[in-house]
Amino acid sequence: MKKLTEQILHEVIQPRPANSFKGTFGKVTLVGGNRNFGGAIIMASTAAVCAGAGLVTTCTDSSNSGALHAQLPEAMFADFTADQQVADLVKAATTVVVGPGLGDDATSLHILQNVFANVSPQQNLVIDGSAITLMAREKLSQPAANVIYTPHEMEWQRLSGIKIGEQTEDKNRTVRDQLNATVVLKKHHTEIYTADDVYQLPIGTPAQAVGGMGDTLAGMVGGFTAEFNQQGTKAVLAAVYAHSAIADKIAEDQYIVLPHQISRALPSFMKKMEAAPQEHHIGFLN
């Protein structure tokens, strides 16, 4: 298992071309956030915007539109029960993120099936949270796309059939190969299973044990894979590393790290990381 290092950030996060426009950096469509869990999709959307995705659209319950616009005016809104509109937004995306706060009832299942029916092989599809649970429970087929799962250990148990205590590298890799997907297994030292390698994240802090942390990671993966689409799996690795690197810095002064703080620190952090690796980065939040 390879150790993931800061070097991945310098490989992925490069200075923006002078002739850039918002279309240069991809489109992210996020789908989730029922009436009870609107915060999850707002946190994921905030992470995608702050990561630098060119255009971000949030498909969520209509009751969340006011909060979304107030918290994140950079994101567009769509009602996730408007099947044709969601289908069109999914088709137009570079990366689709589905699952944060989606829920697991009949409406949630219908929305997930609509997303799966409209993604295509060239797109990135981040499957998180309750979308993983629904896939496992309903035995849904994985759609043809560049799929990235972001489960915690219990969600991985549901999807893979491997009990938490038995989730060894070899067993996890076997299921990853069957799925032919990237798996970001969130744990004390998060493990990332790719087509060629397995990486372990050596950083991170217990201050991250806060609701919404996984939603923020899913949104960051969505933002990075859209913005740095040509980097492929490296974009996923960079998002995972950046998520904990920022949290570690915040945790030097705070007992807990709030998920939205990671997102809000991202633009400054990424500006530092586009510089040469030998430069001093400790003060990126100062």
PDB file of C-alpha atoms in Angstrom:
ATOM      1  CA  MET A   1       0.000   0.000   0.000  1.00  0.00           C
ATOM      2  CA  LYS A   2       1.544   3.294  -1.096  1.00  0.00           C
ATOM      3  CA  LYS A   3       1.579   6.346   1.173  1.00  0.00           C
ATOM      4  CA  LEU A   4      -0.119   9.361  -0.365  1.00  0.00           C
ATOM      5  CA  THR A   5       2.017  12.504  -0.030  1.00  0.00           C
ATOM      6  CA  GLU A   6       1.741  16.227  -0.662  1.00  0.00           C
ATOM      7  CA  GLN A   7       3.452  15.669  -4.011  1.00  0.00           C
ATOM      8  CA  ILE A   8       0.090  14.676  -5.506  1.00  0.00           C
ATOM      9  CA  LEU A   9      -1.145  18.236  -4.949  1.00  0.00           C
ATOM     10  CA  HIS A  10       1.688  19.765  -6.942  1.00  0.00           C
ATOM     11  CA  GLU A  11       1.149  17.298  -9.770  1.00  0.00           C
ATOM     12  CA  VAL A  12      -2.561  18.085 -10.040  1.00  0.00           C
ATOM     13  CA  ILE A  13      -3.000  21.734  -9.021  1.00  0.00           C
ATOM     14  CA  GLN A  14      -1.381  23.822 -11.747  1.00  0.00           C
ATOM     15  CA  PRO A  15      -1.616  27.554 -12.537  1.00  0.00           C
ATOM     16  CA  ARG A  16      -4.704  28.379 -14.585  1.00  0.00           C
ATOM     17  CA  PRO A  17      -4.188  29.269 -18.252  1.00  0.00           C
ATOM     18  CA  ALA A  18      -4.458  32.988 -19.009  1.00  0.00           C
ATOM     19  CA  ASN A  19      -7.279  32.442 -21.517  1.00  0.00           C
ATOM     20  CA  SER A  20      -9.467  30.464 -19.084  1.00  0.00           C
ATOM     21  CA  PHE A  21     -13.229  30.827 -18.754  1.00  0.00           C
ATOM     22  CA  LYS A  22     -15.688  28.955 -16.561  1.00  0.00           C
ATOM     23  CA  GLY A  23     -16.201  26.257 -19.173  1.00  0.00           C
ATOM     24  CA  THR A  24     -12.504  25.422 -18.953  1.00  0.00           C
ATOM     25  CA  PHE A  25     -12.953  23.916 -15.510  1.00  0.00           C
ATOM     26  CA  GLY A  26     -15.834  21.541 -15.978  1.00  0.00           C
ATOM     27  CA  LYS A  27     -19.397  21.207 -14.796  1.00  0.00           C
ATOM     28  CA  VAL A  28     -20.537  19.451 -11.636  1.00  0.00           C
ATOM     29  CA  THR A  29     -24.114  18.312 -11.073  1.00  0.00           C
ATOM     30  CA  LEU A  30     -24.835  17.260  -7.501  1.00  0.00           C
ATOM     31  CA  VAL A  31     -27.962  15.279  -6.618  1.00  0.00           C
ATOM     32  CA  GLY A  32     -29.162  14.791  -3.048  1.00  0.00           C
ATOM     33  CA  GLY A  33     -30.508  16.558   0.005  1.00  0.00           C
ATOM     34  CA  ASN A  34     -34.059  15.539   0.854  1.00  0.00           C
ATOM     35  CA  ARG A  35     -36.210  17.681   3.157  1.00  0.00           C
ATOM     36  CA  ASN A  36     -34.420  16.395   6.260  1.00  0.00           C
ATOM     37  CA  PHE A  37     -30.827  16.379   4.995  1.00  0.00           C
ATOM     38  CA  GLY A  38     -30.474  19.533   2.924  1.00  0.00           C
ATOM     39  CA  GLY A  39     -27.292  20.474   4.737  1.00  0.00           C
ATOM     40  CA  ALA A  40     -25.475  17.471   3.281  1.00  0.00           C
ATOM     41  CA  ILE A  41     -25.918  18.496  -0.344  1.00  0.00           C
ATOM     42  CA  ILE A  42     -25.213  22.157   0.472  1.00  0.00           C
ATOM     43  CA  MET A  43     -21.906  21.179   2.102  1.00  0.00           C
ATOM     44  CA  ALA A  44     -21.029  18.976  -0.878  1.00  0.00           C
ATOM     45  CA  SER A  45     -21.929  21.779  -3.284  1.00  0.00           C
ATOM     46  CA  THR A  46     -19.877  24.295  -1.299  1.00  0.00           C
ATOM     47  CA  ALA A  47     -16.859  22.004  -1.592  1.00  0.00           C
ATOM     48  CA  ALA A  48     -17.326  21.640  -5.360  1.00  0.00           C
ATOM     49  CA  VAL A  49     -17.561  25.419  -5.831  1.00  0.00           C
ATOM     50  CA  CYS A  50     -14.599  26.188  -3.574  1.00  0.00           C
ATOM     51  CA  ALA A  51     -12.515  23.513  -5.285  1.00  0.00           C
ATOM     52  CA  GLY A  52     -12.832  25.528  -8.474  1.00  0.00           C
ATOM     53  CA  ALA A  53     -15.329  23.708 -10.678  1.00  0.00           C
ATOM     54  CA  GLY A  54     -16.464  26.007 -13.479  1.00  0.00           C
ATOM     55  CA  LEU A  55     -20.215  25.513 -13.085  1.00  0.00           C
ATOM     56  CA  VAL A  56     -22.038  23.825 -10.200  1.00  0.00           C
ATOM     57  CA  THR A  57     -25.704  22.846 -10.207  1.00  0.00           C
ATOM     58  CA  THR A  58     -27.424  21.363  -7.162  1.00  0.00           C
ATOM     59  CA  CYS A  59     -30.426  19.118  -7.704  1.00  0.00           C
ATOM     60  CA  THR A  60     -32.190  18.880  -4.372  1.00  0.00           C
ATOM     61  CA  ASP A  61     -35.557  19.093  -2.651  1.00  0.00           C
ATOM     62  CA  SER A  62     -37.300  22.369  -3.400  1.00  0.00           C
ATOM     63  CA  SER A  63     -37.409  23.166   0.328  1.00  0.00           C
ATOM     64  CA  ASN A  64     -33.635  23.596   0.228  1.00  0.00           C
ATOM     65  CA  SER A  65     -33.503  26.219  -2.513  1.00  0.00           C
ATOM     66  CA  GLY A  66     -33.634  29.236  -0.188  1.00  0.00           C
ATOM     67  CA  ALA A  67     -30.857  27.907   2.044  1.00  0.00           C
ATOM     68  CA  LEU A  68     -28.749  26.966  -0.967  1.00  0.00           C
ATOM     69  CA  HIS A  69     -29.054  30.420  -2.521  1.00  0.00           C
ATOM     70  CA  ALA A  70     -28.310  32.112   0.807  1.00  0.00           C
ATOM     71  CA  GLN A  71     -25.315  29.939   1.628  1.00  0.00           C
ATOM     72  CA  LEU A  72     -23.929  29.437  -1.862  1.00  0.00           C
ATOM     73  CA  PRO A  73     -25.057  31.942  -4.501  1.00  0.00           C
ATOM     74  CA  GLU A  74     -22.447  30.528  -6.912  1.00  0.00           C
ATOM     75  CA  ALA A  75     -24.451  27.300  -7.312  1.00  0.00           C
ATOM     76  CA  MET A  76     -27.553  26.887  -9.459  1.00  0.00           C
ATOM     77  CA  PHE A  77     -30.629  25.028  -8.222  1.00  0.00           C
ATOM     78  CA  ALA A  78     -32.897  22.388  -9.719  1.00  0.00           C
ATOM     79  CA  ASP A  79     -35.707  20.373  -8.154  1.00  0.00           C
ATOM     80  CA  PHE A  80     -34.495  16.784  -7.952  1.00  0.00           C
ATOM     81  CA  THR A  81     -38.012  15.468  -8.609  1.00  0.00           C
ATOM     82  CA  ALA A  82     -38.086  17.171 -12.043  1.00  0.00           C
ATOM     83  CA  ASP A  83     -36.959  14.081 -13.916  1.00  0.00           C
ATOM     84  CA  GLN A  84     -36.268  15.593 -17.334  1.00  0.00           C
ATOM     85  CA  GLN A  85     -34.422  18.607 -15.974  1.00  0.00           C
ATOM     86  CA  VAL A  86     -32.261  16.395 -13.765  1.00  0.00           C
ATOM     87  CA  ALA A  87     -31.602  14.063 -16.702  1.00  0.00           C
ATOM     88  CA  ASP A  88     -30.469  16.986 -18.853  1.00  0.00           C
ATOM     89  CA  LEU A  89     -28.221  18.353 -16.090  1.00  0.00           C
ATOM     90  CA  VAL A  90     -26.692  14.925 -15.527  1.00  0.00           C
ATOM     91  CA  LYS A  91     -26.000  14.497 -19.235  1.00  0.00           C
ATOM     92  CA  ALA A  92     -24.309  17.914 -19.432  1.00  0.00           C
ATOM     93  CA  ALA A  93     -21.960  17.373 -16.488  1.00  0.00           C
ATOM     94  CA  THR A  94     -18.280  16.536 -16.439  1.00  0.00           C
ATOM     95  CA  THR A  95     -18.805  15.002 -13.001  1.00  0.00           C
ATOM     96  CA  VAL A  96     -21.993  13.917 -11.245  1.00  0.00           C
ATOM     97  CA  VAL A  97     -22.092  13.579  -7.453  1.00  0.00           C
ATOM     98  CA  VAL A  98     -25.054  11.612  -6.132  1.00  0.00           C
ATOM     99  CA  GLY A  99     -25.959  10.584  -2.619  1.00  0.00           C
ATOM    100  CA  PRO A 100     -25.256  13.251   0.024  1.00  0.00           C
ATOM    101  CA  GLY A 101     -28.472  13.561   2.023  1.00  0.00           C
ATOM    102  CA  LEU A 102     -30.446  11.746  -0.667  1.00  0.00           C
ATOM    103  CA  GLY A 103     -32.240   9.434   1.754  1.00  0.00           C
ATOM    104  CA  ASP A 104     -33.298   5.859   1.144  1.00  0.00           C
ATOM    105  CA  ASP A 105     -37.052   5.949   0.512  1.00  0.00           C
ATOM    106  CA  ALA A 106     -38.970   5.310  -2.717  1.00  0.00           C
ATOM    107  CA  THR A 107     -38.481   8.881  -3.956  1.00  0.00           C
ATOM    108  CA  SER A 108     -34.749   8.649  -3.299  1.00  0.00           C
ATOM    109  CA  LEU A 109     -34.562   5.402  -5.241  1.00  0.00           C
ATOM    110  CA  HIS A 110     -36.416   6.900  -8.203  1.00  0.00           C
ATOM    111  CA  ILE A 111     -34.061   9.899  -8.274  1.00  0.00           C
ATOM    112  CA  LEU A 112     -31.000   7.632  -8.130  1.00  0.00           C
ATOM    113  CA  GLN A 113     -32.315   5.460 -10.948  1.00  0.00           C
ATOM    114  CA  ASN A 114     -32.886   8.589 -13.046  1.00  0.00           C
ATOM    115  CA  VAL A 115     -29.263   9.633 -12.489  1.00  0.00           C
ATOM    116  CA  PHE A 116     -27.943   6.172 -13.344  1.00  0.00           C
ATOM    117  CA  ALA A 117     -30.044   6.064 -16.514  1.00  0.00           C
ATOM    118  CA  ASN A 118     -28.543   9.285 -17.842  1.00  0.00           C
ATOM    119  CA  VAL A 119     -24.819   9.108 -17.111  1.00  0.00           C
ATOM    120  CA  SER A 120     -22.443   8.077 -19.871  1.00  0.00           C
ATOM    121  CA  PRO A 121     -19.091   6.245 -19.972  1.00  0.00           C
ATOM    122  CA  GLN A 122     -16.982   9.384 -20.435  1.00  0.00           C
ATOM    123  CA  GLN A 123     -18.368  11.068 -17.299  1.00  0.00           C
ATOM    124  CA  ASN A 124     -17.152  10.891 -13.701  1.00  0.00           C
ATOM    125  CA  LEU A 125     -19.775   9.620 -11.252  1.00  0.00           C
ATOM    126  CA  VAL A 126     -19.148  10.051  -7.523  1.00  0.00           C
ATOM    127  CA  ILE A 127     -21.464   7.753  -5.551  1.00  0.00           C
ATOM    128  CA  ASP A 128     -21.704   8.637  -1.866  1.00  0.00           C
ATOM    129  CA  GLY A 129     -23.727   8.050   1.267  1.00  0.00           C
ATOM    130  CA  SER A 130     -27.282   6.836   0.899  1.00  0.00           C
ATOM    131  CA  ALA A 131     -26.789   6.228  -2.827  1.00  0.00           C
ATOM    132  CA  ILE A 132     -24.360   3.450  -1.881  1.00  0.00           C
ATOM    133  CA  THR A 133     -26.847   2.047   0.614  1.00  0.00           C
ATOM    134  CA  LEU A 134     -29.624   2.100  -2.002  1.00  0.00           C
ATOM    135  CA  MET A 135     -27.392   0.380  -4.564  1.00  0.00           C
ATOM    136  CA  ALA A 136     -26.624  -2.413  -2.124  1.00  0.00           C
ATOM    137  CA  ARG A 137     -30.161  -2.818  -0.815  1.00  0.00           C
ATOM    138  CA  GLU A 138     -31.889  -2.691  -4.188  1.00  0.00           C
ATOM    139  CA  LYS A 139     -29.101  -4.545  -6.017  1.00  0.00           C
ATOM    140  CA  LEU A 140     -28.829  -1.784  -8.604  1.00  0.00           C
ATOM    141  CA  SER A 141     -26.379  -2.310 -11.425  1.00  0.00           C
ATOM    142  CA  GLN A 142     -23.448   0.062 -11.578  1.00  0.00           C
ATOM    143  CA  PRO A 143     -23.886   2.388 -14.563  1.00  0.00           C
ATOM    144  CA  ALA A 144     -21.297   2.742 -17.309  1.00  0.00           C
ATOM    145  CA  ALA A 145     -19.190   5.691 -16.162  1.00  0.00           C
ATOM    146  CA  ASN A 146     -15.910   6.471 -14.437  1.00  0.00           C
ATOM    147  CA  VAL A 147     -17.327   5.514 -11.043  1.00  0.00           C
ATOM    148  CA  ILE A 148     -15.827   6.725  -7.761  1.00  0.00           C
ATOM    149  CA  TYR A 149     -17.311   5.360  -4.529  1.00  0.00           C
ATOM    150  CA  THR A 150     -16.744   7.283  -1.280  1.00  0.00           C
ATOM    151  CA  PRO A 151     -18.066   4.923   1.417  1.00  0.00           C
ATOM    152  CA  HIS A 152     -17.373   4.760   5.105  1.00  0.00           C
ATOM    153  CA  GLU A 153     -16.708   1.265   6.419  1.00  0.00           C
ATOM    154  CA  MET A 154     -20.351   0.319   7.046  1.00  0.00           C
ATOM    155  CA  GLU A 155     -21.421   1.510   3.589  1.00  0.00           C
ATOM    156  CA  TRP A 156     -18.560  -0.479   2.098  1.00  0.00           C
ATOM    157  CA  GLN A 157     -19.727  -3.525   4.048  1.00  0.00           C
ATOM    158  CA  ARG A 158     -23.178  -3.154   2.488  1.00  0.00           C
ATOM    159  CA  LEU A 159     -21.815  -2.730  -1.026  1.00  0.00           C
ATOM    160  CA  SER A 160     -18.956  -5.240  -0.928  1.00  0.00           C
ATOM    161  CA  GLY A 161     -20.320  -7.840   1.464  1.00  0.00           C
ATOM    162  CA  ILE A 162     -17.061  -7.670   3.441  1.00  0.00           C
ATOM    163  CA  LYS A 163     -17.628  -7.217   7.181  1.00  0.00           C
ATOM    164  CA  ILE A 164     -15.852  -4.253   8.740  1.00  0.00           C
ATOM    165  CA  GLY A 165     -13.449  -6.404  10.722  1.00  0.00           C
ATOM    166  CA  GLU A 166     -12.487  -8.337   7.598  1.00  0.00           C
ATOM    167  CA  GLN A 167     -11.910  -5.412   5.209  1.00  0.00           C
ATOM    168  CA  THR A 168      -8.330  -6.285   4.344  1.00  0.00           C
ATOM    169  CA  GLU A 169      -6.394  -4.796   1.460  1.00  0.00           C
ATOM    170  CA  ASP A 170      -6.616  -8.005  -0.568  1.00  0.00           C
ATOM    171  CA  LYS A 171     -10.355  -8.470  -0.060  1.00  0.00           C
ATOM    172  CA  ASN A 172     -11.090  -4.827  -0.797  1.00  0.00           C
ATOM    173  CA  ARG A 173      -8.976  -4.921  -3.930  1.00  0.00           C
ATOM    174  CA  THR A 174     -10.790  -8.016  -5.168  1.00  0.00           C
ATOM    175  CA  VAL A 175     -14.180  -6.287  -4.931  1.00  0.00           C
ATOM    176  CA  ARG A 176     -12.752  -3.106  -6.465  1.00  0.00           C
ATOM    177  CA  ASP A 177     -11.604  -5.142  -9.437  1.00  0.00           C
ATOM    178  CA  GLN A 178     -15.073  -6.673  -9.786  1.00  0.00           C
ATOM    179  CA  LEU A 179     -16.638  -3.198  -9.726  1.00  0.00           C
ATOM    180  CA  ASN A 180     -13.937  -1.677 -11.947  1.00  0.00           C
ATOM    181  CA  ALA A 181     -14.298   1.560  -9.985  1.00  0.00           C
ATOM    182  CA  THR A 182     -12.216   3.780  -7.744  1.00  0.00           C
ATOM    183  CA  VAL A 183     -13.003   3.250  -4.064  1.00  0.00           C
ATOM    184  CA  VAL A 184     -12.223   5.882  -1.420  1.00  0.00           C
ATOM    185  CA  LEU A 185     -12.691   3.914   1.796  1.00  0.00           C
ATOM    186  CA  LYS A 186     -13.046   6.469   4.583  1.00  0.00           C
ATOM    187  CA  LYS A 187     -11.487   5.388   7.875  1.00  0.00           C
ATOM    188  CA  HIS A 188      -8.786   6.418  10.390  1.00  0.00           C
ATOM    189  CA  HIS A 189      -6.254   6.322   7.568  1.00  0.00           C
ATOM    190  CA  THR A 190      -8.390   6.471   4.436  1.00  0.00           C
ATOM    191  CA  GLU A 191      -7.535   3.960   1.701  1.00  0.00           C
ATOM    192  CA  ILE A 192      -7.956   4.636  -2.015  1.00  0.00           C
ATOM    193  CA  TYR A 193      -8.288   1.640  -4.325  1.00  0.00           C
ATOM    194  CA  THR A 194      -7.585   2.381  -7.988  1.00  0.00           C
ATOM    195  CA  ALA A 195      -7.179   0.238 -11.084  1.00  0.00           C
ATOM    196  CA  ASP A 196      -3.418   0.004 -10.578  1.00  0.00           C
ATOM    197  CA  ASP A 197      -2.576   0.756  -6.957  1.00  0.00           C
ATOM    198  CA  VAL A 198      -3.764   1.081  -3.381  1.00  0.00           C
ATOM    199  CA  TYR A 199      -2.934   4.256  -1.492  1.00  0.00           C
ATOM    200  CA  GLN A 200      -3.148   5.064   2.195  1.00  0.00           C
ATOM    201  CA  LEU A 201      -3.669   8.573   3.504  1.00  0.00           C
ATOM    202  CA  PRO A 202      -1.171   9.017   6.363  1.00  0.00           C
ATOM    203  CA  ILE A 203      -2.607  12.336   7.578  1.00  0.00           C
ATOM    204  CA  GLY A 204      -5.922  13.361   9.140  1.00  0.00           C
ATOM    205  CA  THR A 205      -7.207  14.182  12.599  1.00  0.00           C
ATOM    206  CA  PRO A 206      -9.955  13.015  15.002  1.00  0.00           C
ATOM    207  CA  ALA A 207     -11.145  16.627  14.836  1.00  0.00           C
ATOM    208  CA  GLN A 208     -12.687  15.588  11.485  1.00  0.00           C
ATOM    209  CA  ALA A 209     -15.163  13.257  13.210  1.00  0.00           C
ATOM    210  CA  VAL A 210     -18.054  15.643  12.552  1.00  0.00           C
ATOM    211  CA  GLY A 211     -21.264  15.225  10.569  1.00  0.00           C
ATOM    212  CA  GLY A 212     -20.897  16.490   7.019  1.00  0.00           C
ATOM    213  CA  MET A 213     -17.196  15.696   6.672  1.00  0.00           C
ATOM    214  CA  GLY A 214     -17.896  12.932   4.130  1.00  0.00           C
ATOM    215  CA  ASP A 215     -20.304  15.145   2.193  1.00  0.00           C
ATOM    216  CA  THR A 216     -17.564  17.741   1.908  1.00  0.00           C
ATOM    217  CA  LEU A 217     -15.096  15.130   0.677  1.00  0.00           C
ATOM    218  CA  ALA A 218     -17.561  13.909  -1.966  1.00  0.00           C
ATOM    219  CA  GLY A 219     -18.028  17.484  -3.172  1.00  0.00           C
ATOM    220  CA  MET A 220     -14.274  18.039  -3.291  1.00  0.00           C
ATOM    221  CA  VAL A 221     -13.800  14.871  -5.328  1.00  0.00           C
ATOM    222  CA  GLY A 222     -16.540  16.137  -7.630  1.00  0.00           C
ATOM    223  CA  GLY A 223     -14.898  19.539  -8.001  1.00  0.00           C
ATOM    224  CA  PHE A 224     -11.391  18.201  -8.550  1.00  0.00           C
ATOM    225  CA  THR A 225     -12.421  15.556 -11.089  1.00  0.00           C
ATOM    226  CA  ALA A 226     -14.310  18.189 -13.091  1.00  0.00           C
ATOM    227  CA  GLU A 227     -11.656  20.903 -12.893  1.00  0.00           C
ATOM    228  CA  PHE A 228      -8.697  18.562 -13.408  1.00  0.00           C
ATOM    229  CA  ASN A 229     -10.526  16.038 -15.576  1.00  0.00           C
ATOM    230  CA  GLN A 230      -7.450  15.237 -17.663  1.00  0.00           C
ATOM    231  CA  GLN A 231      -5.615  14.100 -14.534  1.00  0.00           C
ATOM    232  CA  GLY A 232      -7.914  11.110 -14.042  1.00  0.00           C
ATOM    233  CA  THR A 233      -7.397   9.214 -10.790  1.00  0.00           C
ATOM    234  CA  LYS A 234      -4.759  11.704  -9.651  1.00  0.00           C
ATOM    235  CA  ALA A 235      -7.542  14.275  -9.231  1.00  0.00           C
ATOM    236  CA  VAL A 236      -9.308  11.961  -6.769  1.00  0.00           C
ATOM    237  CA  LEU A 237      -6.094  11.400  -4.817  1.00  0.00           C
ATOM    238  CA  ALA A 238      -5.417  15.142  -4.653  1.00  0.00           C
ATOM    239  CA  ALA A 239      -8.911  15.869  -3.333  1.00  0.00           C
ATOM    240  CA  VAL A 240      -8.561  13.250  -0.608  1.00  0.00           C
ATOM    241  CA  TYR A 241      -5.161  14.574   0.456  1.00  0.00           C
ATOM    242  CA  ALA A 242      -6.223  18.230   0.417  1.00  0.00           C
ATOM    243  CA  HIS A 243      -9.305  17.471   2.535  1.00  0.00           C
ATOM    244  CA  SER A 244      -7.223  16.152   5.440  1.00  0.00           C
ATOM    245  CA  ALA A 245      -4.256  18.493   4.964  1.00  0.00           C
ATOM    246  CA  ILE A 246      -6.517  21.505   5.489  1.00  0.00           C
ATOM    247  CA  ALA A 247      -8.243  19.824   8.436  1.00  0.00           C
ATOM    248  CA  ASP A 248      -4.901  19.097  10.100  1.00  0.00           C
ATOM    249  CA  LYS A 249      -3.959  22.765   9.889  1.00  0.00           C
ATOM    250  CA  ILE A 250      -7.294  23.986  11.263  1.00  0.00           C
ATOM    251  CA  ALA A 251      -7.110  21.420  14.087  1.00  0.00           C
ATOM    252  CA  GLU A 252      -3.942  23.041  15.408  1.00  0.00           C
ATOM    253  CA  ASP A 253      -6.188  25.754  16.875  1.00  0.00           C
ATOM    254  CA  GLN A 254      -9.603  24.070  17.139  1.00  0.00           C
ATOM    255  CA  TYR A 255     -10.927  21.058  19.042  1.00  0.00           C
ATOM    256  CA  ILE A 256     -13.086  20.122  16.043  1.00  0.00           C
ATOM    257  CA  VAL A 257     -13.009  21.060  12.373  1.00  0.00           C
ATOM    258  CA  LEU A 258     -16.285  22.096  10.776  1.00  0.00           C
ATOM    259  CA  PRO A 259     -16.706  20.732   7.243  1.00  0.00           C
ATOM    260  CA  HIS A 260     -17.511  24.092   5.676  1.00  0.00           C
ATOM    261  CA  GLN A 261     -14.252  25.473   7.080  1.00  0.00           C
ATOM    262  CA  ILE A 262     -12.333  23.044   4.880  1.00  0.00           C
ATOM    263  CA  SER A 263     -14.228  24.229   1.813  1.00  0.00           C
ATOM    264  CA  ARG A 264     -13.743  27.910   2.600  1.00  0.00           C
ATOM    265  CA  ALA A 265      -9.998  27.351   3.074  1.00  0.00           C
ATOM    266  CA  LEU A 266      -9.651  25.558  -0.254  1.00  0.00           C
ATOM    267  CA  PRO A 267      -9.067  28.517  -2.611  1.00  0.00           C
ATOM    268  CA  SER A 268      -6.146  29.842  -0.544  1.00  0.00           C
ATOM    269  CA  PHE A 269      -4.753  26.348  -0.015  1.00  0.00           C
ATOM    270  CA  MET A 270      -4.868  25.559  -3.725  1.00  0.00           C
ATOM    271  CA  LYS A 271      -3.143  28.847  -4.553  1.00  0.00           C
ATOM    272  CA  LYS A 272      -0.246  27.824  -2.327  1.00  0.00           C
ATOM    273  CA  MET A 273      -0.118  24.344  -3.812  1.00  0.00           C
ATOM    274  CA  GLU A 274       0.190  25.551  -7.407  1.00  0.00           C
ATOM    275  CA  ALA A 275       3.654  26.831  -6.462  1.00  0.00           C
ATOM    276  CA  ALA A 276       6.856  24.769  -6.500  1.00  0.00           C
ATOM    277  CA  PRO A 277       6.828  21.898  -3.967  1.00  0.00           C
ATOM    278  CA  GLN A 278       9.902  23.149  -2.126  1.00  0.00           C
ATOM    279  CA  GLU A 279       8.171  26.384  -1.102  1.00  0.00           C
ATOM    280  CA  HIS A 280       6.962  26.867   2.452  1.00  0.00           C
ATOM    281  CA  HIS A 281       3.237  26.160   2.840  1.00  0.00           C
ATOM    282  CA  ILE A 282       2.637  26.140   6.569  1.00  0.00           C
ATOM    283  CA  GLY A 283       0.958  29.539   6.606  1.00  0.00           C
ATOM    284  CA  PHE A 284      -1.634  28.892   3.915  1.00  0.00           C
ATOM    285  CA  LEU A 285      -4.537  29.647   6.280  1.00  0.00           C
ATOM    286  CA  ASN A 286      -2.961  32.747   7.805  1.00  0.00           C
TER     287      ASN A 286
END
